[in-house]
C-alpha atoms as a printed R data frame, in Angstrom:
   type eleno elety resid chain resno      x       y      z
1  ATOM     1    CA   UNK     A     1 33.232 -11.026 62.855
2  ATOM     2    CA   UNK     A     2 29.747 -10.594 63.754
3  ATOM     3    CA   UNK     A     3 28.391  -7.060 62.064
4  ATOM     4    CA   UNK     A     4 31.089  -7.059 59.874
5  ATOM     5    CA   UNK     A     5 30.185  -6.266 56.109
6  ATOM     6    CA   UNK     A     6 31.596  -8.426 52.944
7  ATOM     7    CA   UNK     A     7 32.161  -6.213 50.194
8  ATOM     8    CA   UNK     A     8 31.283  -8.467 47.181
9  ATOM     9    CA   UNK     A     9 32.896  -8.124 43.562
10 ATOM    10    CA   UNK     A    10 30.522  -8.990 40.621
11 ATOM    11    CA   UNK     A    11 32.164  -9.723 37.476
12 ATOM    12    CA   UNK     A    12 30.941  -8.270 34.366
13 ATOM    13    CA   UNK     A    13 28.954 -10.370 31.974
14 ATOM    14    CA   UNK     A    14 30.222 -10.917 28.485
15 ATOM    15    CA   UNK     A    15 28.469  -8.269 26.799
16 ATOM    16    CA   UNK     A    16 30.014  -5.753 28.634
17 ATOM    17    CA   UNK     A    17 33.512  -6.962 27.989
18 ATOM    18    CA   UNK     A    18 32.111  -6.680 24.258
19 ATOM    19    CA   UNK     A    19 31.333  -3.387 25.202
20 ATOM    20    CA   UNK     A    20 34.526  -2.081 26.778
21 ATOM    21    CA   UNK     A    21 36.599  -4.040 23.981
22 ATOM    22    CA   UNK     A    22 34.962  -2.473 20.612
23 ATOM    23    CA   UNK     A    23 35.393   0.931 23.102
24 ATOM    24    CA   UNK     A    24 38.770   0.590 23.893
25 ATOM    25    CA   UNK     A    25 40.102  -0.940 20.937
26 ATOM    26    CA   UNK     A    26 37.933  -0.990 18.238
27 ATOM    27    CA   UNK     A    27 36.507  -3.712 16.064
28 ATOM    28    CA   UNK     A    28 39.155  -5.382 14.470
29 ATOM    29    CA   UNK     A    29 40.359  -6.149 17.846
30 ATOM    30    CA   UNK     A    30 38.271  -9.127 18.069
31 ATOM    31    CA   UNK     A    31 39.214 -11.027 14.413
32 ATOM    32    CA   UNK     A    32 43.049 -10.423 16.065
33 ATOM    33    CA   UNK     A    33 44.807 -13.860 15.731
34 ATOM    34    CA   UNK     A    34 42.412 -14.961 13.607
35 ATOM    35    CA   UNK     A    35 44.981 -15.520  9.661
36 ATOM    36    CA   UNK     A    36 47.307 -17.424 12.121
37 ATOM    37    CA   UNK     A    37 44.262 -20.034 13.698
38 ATOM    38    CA   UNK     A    38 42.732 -20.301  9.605
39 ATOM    39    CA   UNK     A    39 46.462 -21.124  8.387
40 ATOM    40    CA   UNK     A    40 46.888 -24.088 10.849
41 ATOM    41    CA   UNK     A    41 43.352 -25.477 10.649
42 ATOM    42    CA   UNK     A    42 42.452 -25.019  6.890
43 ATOM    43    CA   UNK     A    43 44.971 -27.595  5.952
44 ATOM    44    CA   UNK     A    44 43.278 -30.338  7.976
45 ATOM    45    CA   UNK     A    45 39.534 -29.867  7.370
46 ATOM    46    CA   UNK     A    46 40.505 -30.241  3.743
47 ATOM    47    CA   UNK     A    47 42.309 -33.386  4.551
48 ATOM    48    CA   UNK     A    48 38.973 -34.644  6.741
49 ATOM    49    CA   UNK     A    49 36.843 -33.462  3.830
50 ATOM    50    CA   UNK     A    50 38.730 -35.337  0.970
51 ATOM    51    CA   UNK     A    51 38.637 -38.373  2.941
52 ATOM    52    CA   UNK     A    52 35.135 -38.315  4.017
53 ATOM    53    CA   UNK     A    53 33.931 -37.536  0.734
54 ATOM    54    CA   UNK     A    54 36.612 -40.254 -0.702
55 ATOM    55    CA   UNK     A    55 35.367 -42.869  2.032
56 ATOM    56    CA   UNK     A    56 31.560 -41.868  1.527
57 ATOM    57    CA   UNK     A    57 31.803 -42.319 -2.285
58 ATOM    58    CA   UNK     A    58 33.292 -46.603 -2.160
59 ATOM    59    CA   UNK     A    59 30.633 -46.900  0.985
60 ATOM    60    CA   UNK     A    60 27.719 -46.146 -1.090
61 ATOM    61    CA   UNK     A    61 28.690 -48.876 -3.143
62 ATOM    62    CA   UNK     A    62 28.723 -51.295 -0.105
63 ATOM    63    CA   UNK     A    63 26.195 -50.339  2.402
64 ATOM    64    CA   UNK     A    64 22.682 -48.245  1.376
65 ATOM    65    CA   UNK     A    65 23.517 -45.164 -0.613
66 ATOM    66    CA   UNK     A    66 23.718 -42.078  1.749
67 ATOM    67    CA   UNK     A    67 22.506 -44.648  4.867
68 ATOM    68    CA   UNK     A    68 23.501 -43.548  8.196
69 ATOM    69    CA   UNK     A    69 26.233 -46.171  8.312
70 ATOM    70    CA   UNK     A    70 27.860 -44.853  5.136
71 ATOM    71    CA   UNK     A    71 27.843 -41.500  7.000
72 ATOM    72    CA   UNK     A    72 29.346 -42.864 10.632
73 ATOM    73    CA   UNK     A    73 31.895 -45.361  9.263
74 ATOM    74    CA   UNK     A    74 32.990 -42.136  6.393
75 ATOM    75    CA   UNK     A    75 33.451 -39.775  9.393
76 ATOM    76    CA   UNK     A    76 35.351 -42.304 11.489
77 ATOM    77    CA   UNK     A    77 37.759 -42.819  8.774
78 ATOM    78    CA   UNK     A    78 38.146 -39.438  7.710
79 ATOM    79    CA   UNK     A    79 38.866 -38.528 11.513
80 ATOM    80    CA   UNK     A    80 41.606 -41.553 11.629
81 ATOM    81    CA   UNK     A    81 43.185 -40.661  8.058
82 ATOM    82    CA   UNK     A    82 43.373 -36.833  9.432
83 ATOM    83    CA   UNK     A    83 44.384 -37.506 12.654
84 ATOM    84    CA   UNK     A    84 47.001 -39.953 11.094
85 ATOM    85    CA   UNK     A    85 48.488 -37.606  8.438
86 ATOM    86    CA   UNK     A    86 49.864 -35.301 11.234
């Protein structure tokens, strides 16, 4: 093997895959798939929202108004109600 050369392949970055895919296929190309991922996620950030903001609003009454534990303790409920509801 000795003197024998090794022909390496470099990949292209991601800005030239940009580059070739706006080329090749144009623009819209890259928002492709995109109704179907908003339709099955919209549903459950509004569920996480409604129950932060629910959970946030009967905290303030306990803890410090807007306190970092009225924040923490909202989010981990809203992220247990949501993951829950599925």
């Amino acid at each position: 093997m000795a003197g024998a050369s090794v022909n390496r392949v470099v990949s292209p970055g991601p800005l030239h895959c940009l580059k070739v895919i706006l080329e090749k296929e144009g623009p819209r190309s890259l928002f492709r798939g995109l109704g179907p991922n908003l339709v099955g996620v919209a549903p459950s950030r509004a569920i996480y929202f409604a129950a932060y903001s629910n959970c946030k609003e009967k905290l303030n009454g306990v803890f410090d108004p807007d306190s970092t534990q009225v924040h923490m303790i909202s989010a981990a409920m809203a992220e247990h109600k949501k993951l829950n509801t599925k």
